[in-house]
mmCIF file of N, CA and C in Angstrom:
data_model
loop_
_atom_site.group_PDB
_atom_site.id
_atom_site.type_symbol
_atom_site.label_atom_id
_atom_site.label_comp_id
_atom_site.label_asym_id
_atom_site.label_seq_id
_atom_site.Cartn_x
_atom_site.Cartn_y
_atom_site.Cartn_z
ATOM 1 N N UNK A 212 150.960 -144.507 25.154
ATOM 2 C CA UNK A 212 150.386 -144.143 26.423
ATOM 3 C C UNK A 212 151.315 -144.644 27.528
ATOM 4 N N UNK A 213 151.549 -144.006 28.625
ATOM 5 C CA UNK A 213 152.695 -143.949 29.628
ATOM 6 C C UNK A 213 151.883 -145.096 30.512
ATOM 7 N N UNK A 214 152.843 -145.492 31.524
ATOM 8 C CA UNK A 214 151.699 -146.175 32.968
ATOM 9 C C UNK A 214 151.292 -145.541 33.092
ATOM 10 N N UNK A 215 151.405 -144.156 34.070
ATOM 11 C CA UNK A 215 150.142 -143.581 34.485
ATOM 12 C C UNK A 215 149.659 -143.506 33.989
ATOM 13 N N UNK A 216 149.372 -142.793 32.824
ATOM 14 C CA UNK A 216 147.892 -143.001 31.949
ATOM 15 C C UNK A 216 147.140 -143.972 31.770
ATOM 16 N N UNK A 217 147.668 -145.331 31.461
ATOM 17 C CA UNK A 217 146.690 -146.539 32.112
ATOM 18 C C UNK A 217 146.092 -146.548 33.552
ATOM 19 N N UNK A 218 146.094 -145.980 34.712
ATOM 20 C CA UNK A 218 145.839 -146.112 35.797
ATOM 21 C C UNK A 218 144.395 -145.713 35.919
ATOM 22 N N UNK A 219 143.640 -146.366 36.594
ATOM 23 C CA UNK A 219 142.262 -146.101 36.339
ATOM 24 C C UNK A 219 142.331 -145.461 37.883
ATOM 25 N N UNK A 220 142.107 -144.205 38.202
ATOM 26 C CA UNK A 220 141.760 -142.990 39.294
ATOM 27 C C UNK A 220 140.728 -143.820 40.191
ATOM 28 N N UNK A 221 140.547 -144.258 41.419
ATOM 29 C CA UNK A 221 139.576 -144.887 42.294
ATOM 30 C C UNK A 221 139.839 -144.336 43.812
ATOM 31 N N UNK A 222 138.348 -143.590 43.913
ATOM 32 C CA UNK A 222 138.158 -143.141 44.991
ATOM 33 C C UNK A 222 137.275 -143.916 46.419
ATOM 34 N N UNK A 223 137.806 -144.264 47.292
ATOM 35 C CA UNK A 223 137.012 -144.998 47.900
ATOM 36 C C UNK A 223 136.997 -143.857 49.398
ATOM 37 N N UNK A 224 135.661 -143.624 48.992
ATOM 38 C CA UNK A 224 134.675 -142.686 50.328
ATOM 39 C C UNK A 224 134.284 -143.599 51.242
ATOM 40 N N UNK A 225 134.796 -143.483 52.483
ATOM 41 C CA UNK A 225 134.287 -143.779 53.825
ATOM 42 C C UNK A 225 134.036 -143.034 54.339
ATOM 43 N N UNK A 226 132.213 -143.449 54.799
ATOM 44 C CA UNK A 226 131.394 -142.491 55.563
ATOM 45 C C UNK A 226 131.253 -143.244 56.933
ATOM 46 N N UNK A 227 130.811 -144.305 57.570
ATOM 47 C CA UNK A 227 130.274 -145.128 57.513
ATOM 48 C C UNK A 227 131.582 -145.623 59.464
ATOM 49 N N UNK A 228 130.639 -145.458 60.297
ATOM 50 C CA UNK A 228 131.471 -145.604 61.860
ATOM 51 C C UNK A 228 132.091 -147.126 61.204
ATOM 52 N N UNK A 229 133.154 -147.299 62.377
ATOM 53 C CA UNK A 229 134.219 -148.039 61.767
ATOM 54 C C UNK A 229 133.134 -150.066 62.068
ATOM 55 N N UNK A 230 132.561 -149.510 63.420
ATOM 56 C CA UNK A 230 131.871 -150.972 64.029
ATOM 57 C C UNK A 230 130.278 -150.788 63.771
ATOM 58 N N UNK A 231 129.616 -151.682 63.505
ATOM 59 C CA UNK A 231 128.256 -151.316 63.408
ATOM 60 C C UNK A 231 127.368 -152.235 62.153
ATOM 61 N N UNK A 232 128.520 -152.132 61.053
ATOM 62 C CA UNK A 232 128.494 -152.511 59.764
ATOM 63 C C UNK A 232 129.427 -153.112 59.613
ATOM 64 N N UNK A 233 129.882 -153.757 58.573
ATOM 65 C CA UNK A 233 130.860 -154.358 57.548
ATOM 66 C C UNK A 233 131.145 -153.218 56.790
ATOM 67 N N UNK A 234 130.575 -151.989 56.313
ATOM 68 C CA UNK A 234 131.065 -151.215 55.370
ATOM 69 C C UNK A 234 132.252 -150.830 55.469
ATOM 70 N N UNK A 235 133.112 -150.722 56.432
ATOM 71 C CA UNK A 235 134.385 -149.798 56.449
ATOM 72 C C UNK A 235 135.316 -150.942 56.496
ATOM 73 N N UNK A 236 135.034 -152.307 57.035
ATOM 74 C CA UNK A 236 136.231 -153.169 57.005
ATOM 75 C C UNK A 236 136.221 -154.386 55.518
ATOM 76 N N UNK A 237 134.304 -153.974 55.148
ATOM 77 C CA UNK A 237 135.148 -154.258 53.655
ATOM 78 C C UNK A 237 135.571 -153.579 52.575
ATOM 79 N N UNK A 238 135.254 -151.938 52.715
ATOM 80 C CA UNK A 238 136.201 -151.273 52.337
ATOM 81 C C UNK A 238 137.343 -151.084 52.365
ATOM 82 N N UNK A 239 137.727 -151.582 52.960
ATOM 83 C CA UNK A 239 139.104 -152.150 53.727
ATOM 84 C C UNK A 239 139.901 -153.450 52.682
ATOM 85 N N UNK A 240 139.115 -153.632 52.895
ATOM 86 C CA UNK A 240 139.478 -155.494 51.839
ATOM 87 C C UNK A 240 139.460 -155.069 50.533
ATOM 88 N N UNK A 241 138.014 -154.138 50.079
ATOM 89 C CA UNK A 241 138.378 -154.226 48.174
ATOM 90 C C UNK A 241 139.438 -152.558 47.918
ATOM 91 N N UNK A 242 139.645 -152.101 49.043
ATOM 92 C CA UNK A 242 141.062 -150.961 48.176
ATOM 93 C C UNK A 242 141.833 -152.241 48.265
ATOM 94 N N UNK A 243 142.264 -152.712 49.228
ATOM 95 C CA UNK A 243 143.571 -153.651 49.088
ATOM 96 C C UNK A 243 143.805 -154.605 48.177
ATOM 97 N N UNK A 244 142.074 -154.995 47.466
ATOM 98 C CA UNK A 244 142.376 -155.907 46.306
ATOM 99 C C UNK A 244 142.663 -154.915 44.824
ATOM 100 N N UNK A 245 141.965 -153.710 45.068
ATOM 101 C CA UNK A 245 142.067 -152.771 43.788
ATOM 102 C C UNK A 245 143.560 -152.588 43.647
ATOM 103 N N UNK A 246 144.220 -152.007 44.874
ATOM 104 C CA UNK A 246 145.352 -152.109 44.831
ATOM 105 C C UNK A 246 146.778 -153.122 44.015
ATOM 106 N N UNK A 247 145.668 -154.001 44.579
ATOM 107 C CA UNK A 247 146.828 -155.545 43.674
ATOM 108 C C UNK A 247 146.609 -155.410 42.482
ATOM 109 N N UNK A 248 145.687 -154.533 41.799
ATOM 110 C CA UNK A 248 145.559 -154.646 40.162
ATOM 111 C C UNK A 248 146.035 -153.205 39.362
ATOM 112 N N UNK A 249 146.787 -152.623 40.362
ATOM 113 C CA UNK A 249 147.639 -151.150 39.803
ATOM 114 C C UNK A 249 146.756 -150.787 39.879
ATOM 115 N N UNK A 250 145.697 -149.906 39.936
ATOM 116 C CA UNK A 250 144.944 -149.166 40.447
ATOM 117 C C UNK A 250 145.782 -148.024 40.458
ATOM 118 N N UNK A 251 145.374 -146.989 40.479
ATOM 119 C CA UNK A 251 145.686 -145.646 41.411
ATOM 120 C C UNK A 251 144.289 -145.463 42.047
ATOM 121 N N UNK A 252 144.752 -146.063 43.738
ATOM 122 C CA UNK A 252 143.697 -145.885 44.720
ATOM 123 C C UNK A 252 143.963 -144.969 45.497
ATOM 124 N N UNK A 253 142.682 -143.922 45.920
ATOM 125 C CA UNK A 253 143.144 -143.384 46.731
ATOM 126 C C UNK A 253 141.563 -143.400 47.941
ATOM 127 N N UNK A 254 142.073 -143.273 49.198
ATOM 128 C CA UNK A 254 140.737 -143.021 49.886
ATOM 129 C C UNK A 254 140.537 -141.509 50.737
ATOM 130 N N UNK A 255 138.681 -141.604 50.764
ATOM 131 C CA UNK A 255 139.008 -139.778 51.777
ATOM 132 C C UNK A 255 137.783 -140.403 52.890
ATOM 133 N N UNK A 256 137.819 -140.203 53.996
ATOM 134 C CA UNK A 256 137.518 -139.819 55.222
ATOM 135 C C UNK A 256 136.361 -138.885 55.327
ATOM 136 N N UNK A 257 135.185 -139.272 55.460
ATOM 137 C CA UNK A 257 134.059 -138.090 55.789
ATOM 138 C C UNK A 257 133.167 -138.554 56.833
ATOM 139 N N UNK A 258 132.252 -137.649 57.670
ATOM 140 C CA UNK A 258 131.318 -137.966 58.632
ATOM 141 C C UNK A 258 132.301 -139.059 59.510
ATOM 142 N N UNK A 259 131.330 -140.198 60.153
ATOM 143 C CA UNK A 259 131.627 -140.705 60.711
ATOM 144 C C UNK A 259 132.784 -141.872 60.330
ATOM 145 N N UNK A 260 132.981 -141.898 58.860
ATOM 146 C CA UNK A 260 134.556 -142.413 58.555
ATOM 147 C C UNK A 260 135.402 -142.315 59.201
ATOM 148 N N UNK A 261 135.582 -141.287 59.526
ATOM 149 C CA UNK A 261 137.113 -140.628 60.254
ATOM 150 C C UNK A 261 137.184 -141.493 61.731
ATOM 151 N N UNK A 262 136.239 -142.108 62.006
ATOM 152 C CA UNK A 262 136.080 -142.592 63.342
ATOM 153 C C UNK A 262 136.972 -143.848 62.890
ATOM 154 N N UNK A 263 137.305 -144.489 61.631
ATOM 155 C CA UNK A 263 138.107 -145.898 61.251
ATOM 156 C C UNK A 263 139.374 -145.426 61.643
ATOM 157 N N UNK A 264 139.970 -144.093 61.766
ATOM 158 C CA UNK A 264 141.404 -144.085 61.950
ATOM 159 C C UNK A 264 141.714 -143.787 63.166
ATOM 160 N N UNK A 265 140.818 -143.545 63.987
ATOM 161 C CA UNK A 265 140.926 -143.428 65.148
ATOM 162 C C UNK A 265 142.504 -144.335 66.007
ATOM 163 N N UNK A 266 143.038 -143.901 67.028
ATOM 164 C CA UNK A 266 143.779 -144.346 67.174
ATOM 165 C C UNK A 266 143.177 -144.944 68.613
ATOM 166 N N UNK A 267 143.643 -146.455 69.228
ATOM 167 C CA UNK A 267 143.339 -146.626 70.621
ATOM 168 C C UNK A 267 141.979 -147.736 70.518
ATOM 169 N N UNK A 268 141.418 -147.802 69.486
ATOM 170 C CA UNK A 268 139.796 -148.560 69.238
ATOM 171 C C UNK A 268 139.993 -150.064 70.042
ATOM 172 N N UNK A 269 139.312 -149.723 71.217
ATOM 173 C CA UNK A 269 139.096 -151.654 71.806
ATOM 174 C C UNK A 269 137.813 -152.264 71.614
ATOM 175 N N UNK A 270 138.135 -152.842 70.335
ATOM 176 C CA UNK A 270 136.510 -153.860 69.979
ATOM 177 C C UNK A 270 136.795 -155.370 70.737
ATOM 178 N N UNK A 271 137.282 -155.543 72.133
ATOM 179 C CA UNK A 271 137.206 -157.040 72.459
ATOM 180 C C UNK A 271 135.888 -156.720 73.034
ATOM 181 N N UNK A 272 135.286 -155.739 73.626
ATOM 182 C CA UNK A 272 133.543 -155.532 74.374
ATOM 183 C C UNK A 272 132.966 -156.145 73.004
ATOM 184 N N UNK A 273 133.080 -155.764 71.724
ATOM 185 C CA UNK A 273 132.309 -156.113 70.801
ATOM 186 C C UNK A 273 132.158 -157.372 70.244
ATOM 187 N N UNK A 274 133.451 -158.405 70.473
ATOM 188 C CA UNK A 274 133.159 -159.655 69.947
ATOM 189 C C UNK A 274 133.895 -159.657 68.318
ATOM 190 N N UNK A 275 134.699 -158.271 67.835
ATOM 191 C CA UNK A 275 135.699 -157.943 66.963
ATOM 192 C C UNK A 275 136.927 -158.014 66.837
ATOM 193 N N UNK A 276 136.811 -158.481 65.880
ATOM 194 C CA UNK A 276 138.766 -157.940 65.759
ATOM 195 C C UNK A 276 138.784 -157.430 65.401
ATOM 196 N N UNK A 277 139.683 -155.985 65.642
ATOM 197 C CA UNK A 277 140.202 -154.749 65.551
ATOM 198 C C UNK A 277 140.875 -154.937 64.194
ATOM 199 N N UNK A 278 140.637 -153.752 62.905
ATOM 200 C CA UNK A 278 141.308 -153.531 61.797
ATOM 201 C C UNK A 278 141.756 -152.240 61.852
ATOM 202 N N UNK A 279 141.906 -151.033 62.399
ATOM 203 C CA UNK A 279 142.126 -149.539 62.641
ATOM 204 C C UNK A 279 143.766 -149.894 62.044
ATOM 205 N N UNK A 280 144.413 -150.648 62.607
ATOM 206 C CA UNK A 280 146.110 -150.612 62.381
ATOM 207 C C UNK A 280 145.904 -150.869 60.950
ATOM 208 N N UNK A 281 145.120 -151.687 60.270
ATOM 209 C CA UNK A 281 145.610 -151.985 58.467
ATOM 210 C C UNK A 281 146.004 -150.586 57.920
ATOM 211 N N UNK A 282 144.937 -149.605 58.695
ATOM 212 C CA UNK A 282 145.147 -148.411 57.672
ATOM 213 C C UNK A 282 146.584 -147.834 57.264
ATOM 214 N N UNK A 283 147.538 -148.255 58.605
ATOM 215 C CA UNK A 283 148.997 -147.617 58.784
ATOM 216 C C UNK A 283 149.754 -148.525 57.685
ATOM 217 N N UNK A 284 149.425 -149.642 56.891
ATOM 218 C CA UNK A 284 150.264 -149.891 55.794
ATOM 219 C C UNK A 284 149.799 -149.853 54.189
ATOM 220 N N UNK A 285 148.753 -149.122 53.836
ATOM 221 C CA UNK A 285 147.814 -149.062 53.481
ATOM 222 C C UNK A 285 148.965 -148.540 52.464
ATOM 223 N N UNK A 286 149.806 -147.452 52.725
ATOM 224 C CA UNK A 286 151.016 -146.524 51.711
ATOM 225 C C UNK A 286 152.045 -148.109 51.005
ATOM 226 N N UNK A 287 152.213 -149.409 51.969
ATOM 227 C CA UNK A 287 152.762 -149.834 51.916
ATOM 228 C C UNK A 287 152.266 -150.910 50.157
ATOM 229 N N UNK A 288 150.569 -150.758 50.254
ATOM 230 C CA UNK A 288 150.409 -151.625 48.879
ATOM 231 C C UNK A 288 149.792 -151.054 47.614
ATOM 232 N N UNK A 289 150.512 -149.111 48.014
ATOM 233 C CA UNK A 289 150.394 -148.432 46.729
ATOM 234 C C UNK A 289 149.326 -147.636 46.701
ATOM 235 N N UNK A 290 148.571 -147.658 48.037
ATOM 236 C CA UNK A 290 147.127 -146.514 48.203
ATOM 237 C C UNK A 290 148.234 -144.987 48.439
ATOM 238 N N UNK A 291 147.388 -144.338 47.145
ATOM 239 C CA UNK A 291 148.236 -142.843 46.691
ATOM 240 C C UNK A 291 147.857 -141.923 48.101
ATOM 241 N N UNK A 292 146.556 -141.877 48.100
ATOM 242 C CA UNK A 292 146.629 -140.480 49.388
ATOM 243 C C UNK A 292 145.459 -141.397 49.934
ATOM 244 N N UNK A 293 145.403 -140.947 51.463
ATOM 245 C CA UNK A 293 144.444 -140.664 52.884
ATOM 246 C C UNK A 293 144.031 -139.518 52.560
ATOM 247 N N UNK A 294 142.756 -138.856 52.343
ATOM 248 C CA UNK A 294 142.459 -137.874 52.964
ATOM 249 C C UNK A 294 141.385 -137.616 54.190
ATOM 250 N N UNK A 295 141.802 -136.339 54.560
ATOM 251 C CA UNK A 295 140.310 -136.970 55.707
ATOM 252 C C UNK A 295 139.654 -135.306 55.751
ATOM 253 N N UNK A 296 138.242 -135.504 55.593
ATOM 254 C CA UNK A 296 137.640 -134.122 55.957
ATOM 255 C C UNK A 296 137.616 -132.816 57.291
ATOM 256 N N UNK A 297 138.272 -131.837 57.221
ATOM 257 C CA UNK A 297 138.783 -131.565 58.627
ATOM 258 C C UNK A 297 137.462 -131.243 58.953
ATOM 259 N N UNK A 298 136.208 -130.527 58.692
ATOM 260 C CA UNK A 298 134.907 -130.279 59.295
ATOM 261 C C UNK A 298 134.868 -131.265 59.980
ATOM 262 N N UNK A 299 134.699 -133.013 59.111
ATOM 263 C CA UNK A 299 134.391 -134.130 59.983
ATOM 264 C C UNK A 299 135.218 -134.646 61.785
ATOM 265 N N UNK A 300 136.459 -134.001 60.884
ATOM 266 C CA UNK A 300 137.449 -134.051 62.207
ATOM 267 C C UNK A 300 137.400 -133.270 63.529
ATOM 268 N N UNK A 301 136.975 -131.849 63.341
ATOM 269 C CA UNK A 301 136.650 -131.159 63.988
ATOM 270 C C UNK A 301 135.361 -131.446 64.959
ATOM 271 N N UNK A 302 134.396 -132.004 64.026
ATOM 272 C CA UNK A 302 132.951 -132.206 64.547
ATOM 273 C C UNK A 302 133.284 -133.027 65.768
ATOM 274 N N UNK A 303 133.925 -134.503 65.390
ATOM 275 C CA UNK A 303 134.399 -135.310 66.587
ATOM 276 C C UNK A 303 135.445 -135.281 67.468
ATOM 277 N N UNK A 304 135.763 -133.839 67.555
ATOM 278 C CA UNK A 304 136.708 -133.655 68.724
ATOM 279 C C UNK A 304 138.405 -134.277 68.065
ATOM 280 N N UNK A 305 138.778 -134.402 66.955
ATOM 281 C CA UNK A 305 139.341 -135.003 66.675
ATOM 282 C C UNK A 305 140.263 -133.984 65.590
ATOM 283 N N UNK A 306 142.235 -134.573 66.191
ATOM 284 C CA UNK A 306 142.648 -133.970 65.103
ATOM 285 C C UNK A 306 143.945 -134.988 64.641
ATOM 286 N N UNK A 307 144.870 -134.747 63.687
ATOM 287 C CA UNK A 307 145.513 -135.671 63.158
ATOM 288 C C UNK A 307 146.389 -136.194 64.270
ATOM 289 N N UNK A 308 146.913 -135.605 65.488
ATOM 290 C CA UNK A 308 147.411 -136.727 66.208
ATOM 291 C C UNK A 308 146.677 -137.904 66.841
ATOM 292 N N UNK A 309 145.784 -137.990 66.599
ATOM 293 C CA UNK A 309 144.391 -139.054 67.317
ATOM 294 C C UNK A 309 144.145 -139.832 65.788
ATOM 295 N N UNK A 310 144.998 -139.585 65.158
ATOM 296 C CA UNK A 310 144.387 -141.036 64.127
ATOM 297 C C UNK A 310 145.805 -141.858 63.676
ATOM 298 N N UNK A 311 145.282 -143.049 63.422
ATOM 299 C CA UNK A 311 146.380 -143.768 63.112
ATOM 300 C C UNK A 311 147.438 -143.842 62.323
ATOM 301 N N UNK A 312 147.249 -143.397 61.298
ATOM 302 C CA UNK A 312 148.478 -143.198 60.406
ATOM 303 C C UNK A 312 148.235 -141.606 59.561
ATOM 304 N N UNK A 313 149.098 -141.629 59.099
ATOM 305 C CA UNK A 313 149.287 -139.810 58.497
ATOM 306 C C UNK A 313 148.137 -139.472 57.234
ATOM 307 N N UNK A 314 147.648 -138.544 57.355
ATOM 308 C CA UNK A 314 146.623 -138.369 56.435
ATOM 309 C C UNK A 314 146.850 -136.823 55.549
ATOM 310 N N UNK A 315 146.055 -136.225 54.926
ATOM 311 C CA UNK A 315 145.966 -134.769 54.498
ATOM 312 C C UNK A 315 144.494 -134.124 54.870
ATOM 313 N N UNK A 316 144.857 -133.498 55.427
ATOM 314 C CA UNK A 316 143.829 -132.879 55.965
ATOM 315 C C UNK A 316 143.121 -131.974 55.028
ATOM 316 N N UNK A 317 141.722 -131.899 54.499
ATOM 317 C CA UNK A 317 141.006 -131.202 53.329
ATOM 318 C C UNK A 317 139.953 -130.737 53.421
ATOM 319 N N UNK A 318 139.527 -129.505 53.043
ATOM 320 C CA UNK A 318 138.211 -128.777 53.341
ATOM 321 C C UNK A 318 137.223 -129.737 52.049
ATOM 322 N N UNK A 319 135.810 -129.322 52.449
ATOM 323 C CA UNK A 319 135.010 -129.961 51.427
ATOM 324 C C UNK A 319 135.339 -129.688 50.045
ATOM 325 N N UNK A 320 135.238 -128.483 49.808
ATOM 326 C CA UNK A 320 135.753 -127.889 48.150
ATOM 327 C C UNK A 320 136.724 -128.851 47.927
ATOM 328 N N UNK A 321 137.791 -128.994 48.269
ATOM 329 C CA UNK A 321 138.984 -129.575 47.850
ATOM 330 C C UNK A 321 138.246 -130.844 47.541
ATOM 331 N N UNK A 322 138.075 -131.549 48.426
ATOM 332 C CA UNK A 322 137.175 -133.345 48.286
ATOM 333 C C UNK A 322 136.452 -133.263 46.817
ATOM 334 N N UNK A 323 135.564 -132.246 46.809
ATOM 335 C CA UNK A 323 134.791 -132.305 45.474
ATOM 336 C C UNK A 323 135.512 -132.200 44.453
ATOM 337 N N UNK A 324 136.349 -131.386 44.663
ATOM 338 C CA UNK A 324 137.499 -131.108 43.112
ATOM 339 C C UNK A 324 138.392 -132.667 42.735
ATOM 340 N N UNK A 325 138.632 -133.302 43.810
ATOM 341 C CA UNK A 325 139.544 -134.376 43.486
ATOM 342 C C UNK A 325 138.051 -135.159 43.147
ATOM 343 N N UNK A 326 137.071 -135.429 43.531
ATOM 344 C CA UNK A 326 136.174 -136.568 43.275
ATOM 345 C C UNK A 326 135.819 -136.392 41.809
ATOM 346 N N UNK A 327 135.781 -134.802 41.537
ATOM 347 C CA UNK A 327 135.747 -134.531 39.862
ATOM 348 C C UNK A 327 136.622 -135.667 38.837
ATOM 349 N N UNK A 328 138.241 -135.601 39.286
ATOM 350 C CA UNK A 328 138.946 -136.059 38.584
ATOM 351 C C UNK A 328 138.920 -137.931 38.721
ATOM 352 N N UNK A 329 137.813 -138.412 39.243
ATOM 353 C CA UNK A 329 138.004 -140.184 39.579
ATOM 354 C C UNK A 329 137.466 -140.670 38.142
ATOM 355 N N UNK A 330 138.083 -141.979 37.882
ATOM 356 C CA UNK A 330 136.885 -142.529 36.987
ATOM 357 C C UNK A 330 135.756 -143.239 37.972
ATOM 358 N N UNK A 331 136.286 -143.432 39.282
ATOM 359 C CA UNK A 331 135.431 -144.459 40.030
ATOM 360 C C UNK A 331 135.034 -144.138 41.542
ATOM 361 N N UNK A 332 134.055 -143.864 42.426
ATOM 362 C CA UNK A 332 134.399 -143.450 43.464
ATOM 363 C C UNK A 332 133.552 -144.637 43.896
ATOM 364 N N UNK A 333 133.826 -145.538 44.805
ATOM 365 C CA UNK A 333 133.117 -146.005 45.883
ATOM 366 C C UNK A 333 132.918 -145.729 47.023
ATOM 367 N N UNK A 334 131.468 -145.713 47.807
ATOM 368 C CA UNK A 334 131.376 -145.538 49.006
ATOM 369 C C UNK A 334 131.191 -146.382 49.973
ATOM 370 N N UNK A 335 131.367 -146.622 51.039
ATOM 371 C CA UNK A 335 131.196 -147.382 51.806
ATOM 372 C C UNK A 335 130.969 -146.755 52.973
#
């Protein structure tokens, strides 16, 4: 059996506005730890997810520190693809120059076909 074939497929779905919750910034934390264990991680962008890549986010009103920039090295610790839902993108006025780092832009069909092939999808 090759590496890739050891690679266990992990999808991590962000739905979930970037401030509000913990869901998206500790989604944030366990790709980056999946990552450290070879993983083939990848994440997709839906609903109000897409609001994490936003580019420009000032959480000092909130009493936050800002995580939006992690996403831009995210390629750097082996996360395979960004995707982001263009319906979702569209809905919020939003298109790939307004988010922080480079993504693939994907209709729903497509999302479902890759979520087919995960062994693991988490949501957050």
């Amino acid at each position: 059996m090759g590496e890739e074939e050891k690679k266990a497929k992990v999808l991590f779905v962000m739905r979930k506005p970037p401030h509000g919750s913990i869901f998206v910034y500790e989604g944030l934390e366990v790709m980056l730890i999946f990552a450290a264990y070879d993983q083939e991680v990848n994440a997709v962008f839906i609903d109000d997810g897409v609001l994490a890549l936003k580019k420009g986010q000032d959480t000092a009103g909130i009493g936050l520190k800002g995580f939006a920039q992690t996403f831009r090295v995210l390629e750097d610790y082996g996360i395979e693809h960004l995707w982001v839902d263009r319906e979702s993108l569209e809905e919020r006025g939003l298109t790939v120059d307004d988010l922080v780092t480079d993504v693939e832009v994907l209709e729903k069909d497509e999302i479902v076909k890759i979520m087919k092939t995960q062994v693991a999808i988490l949501p957050f």
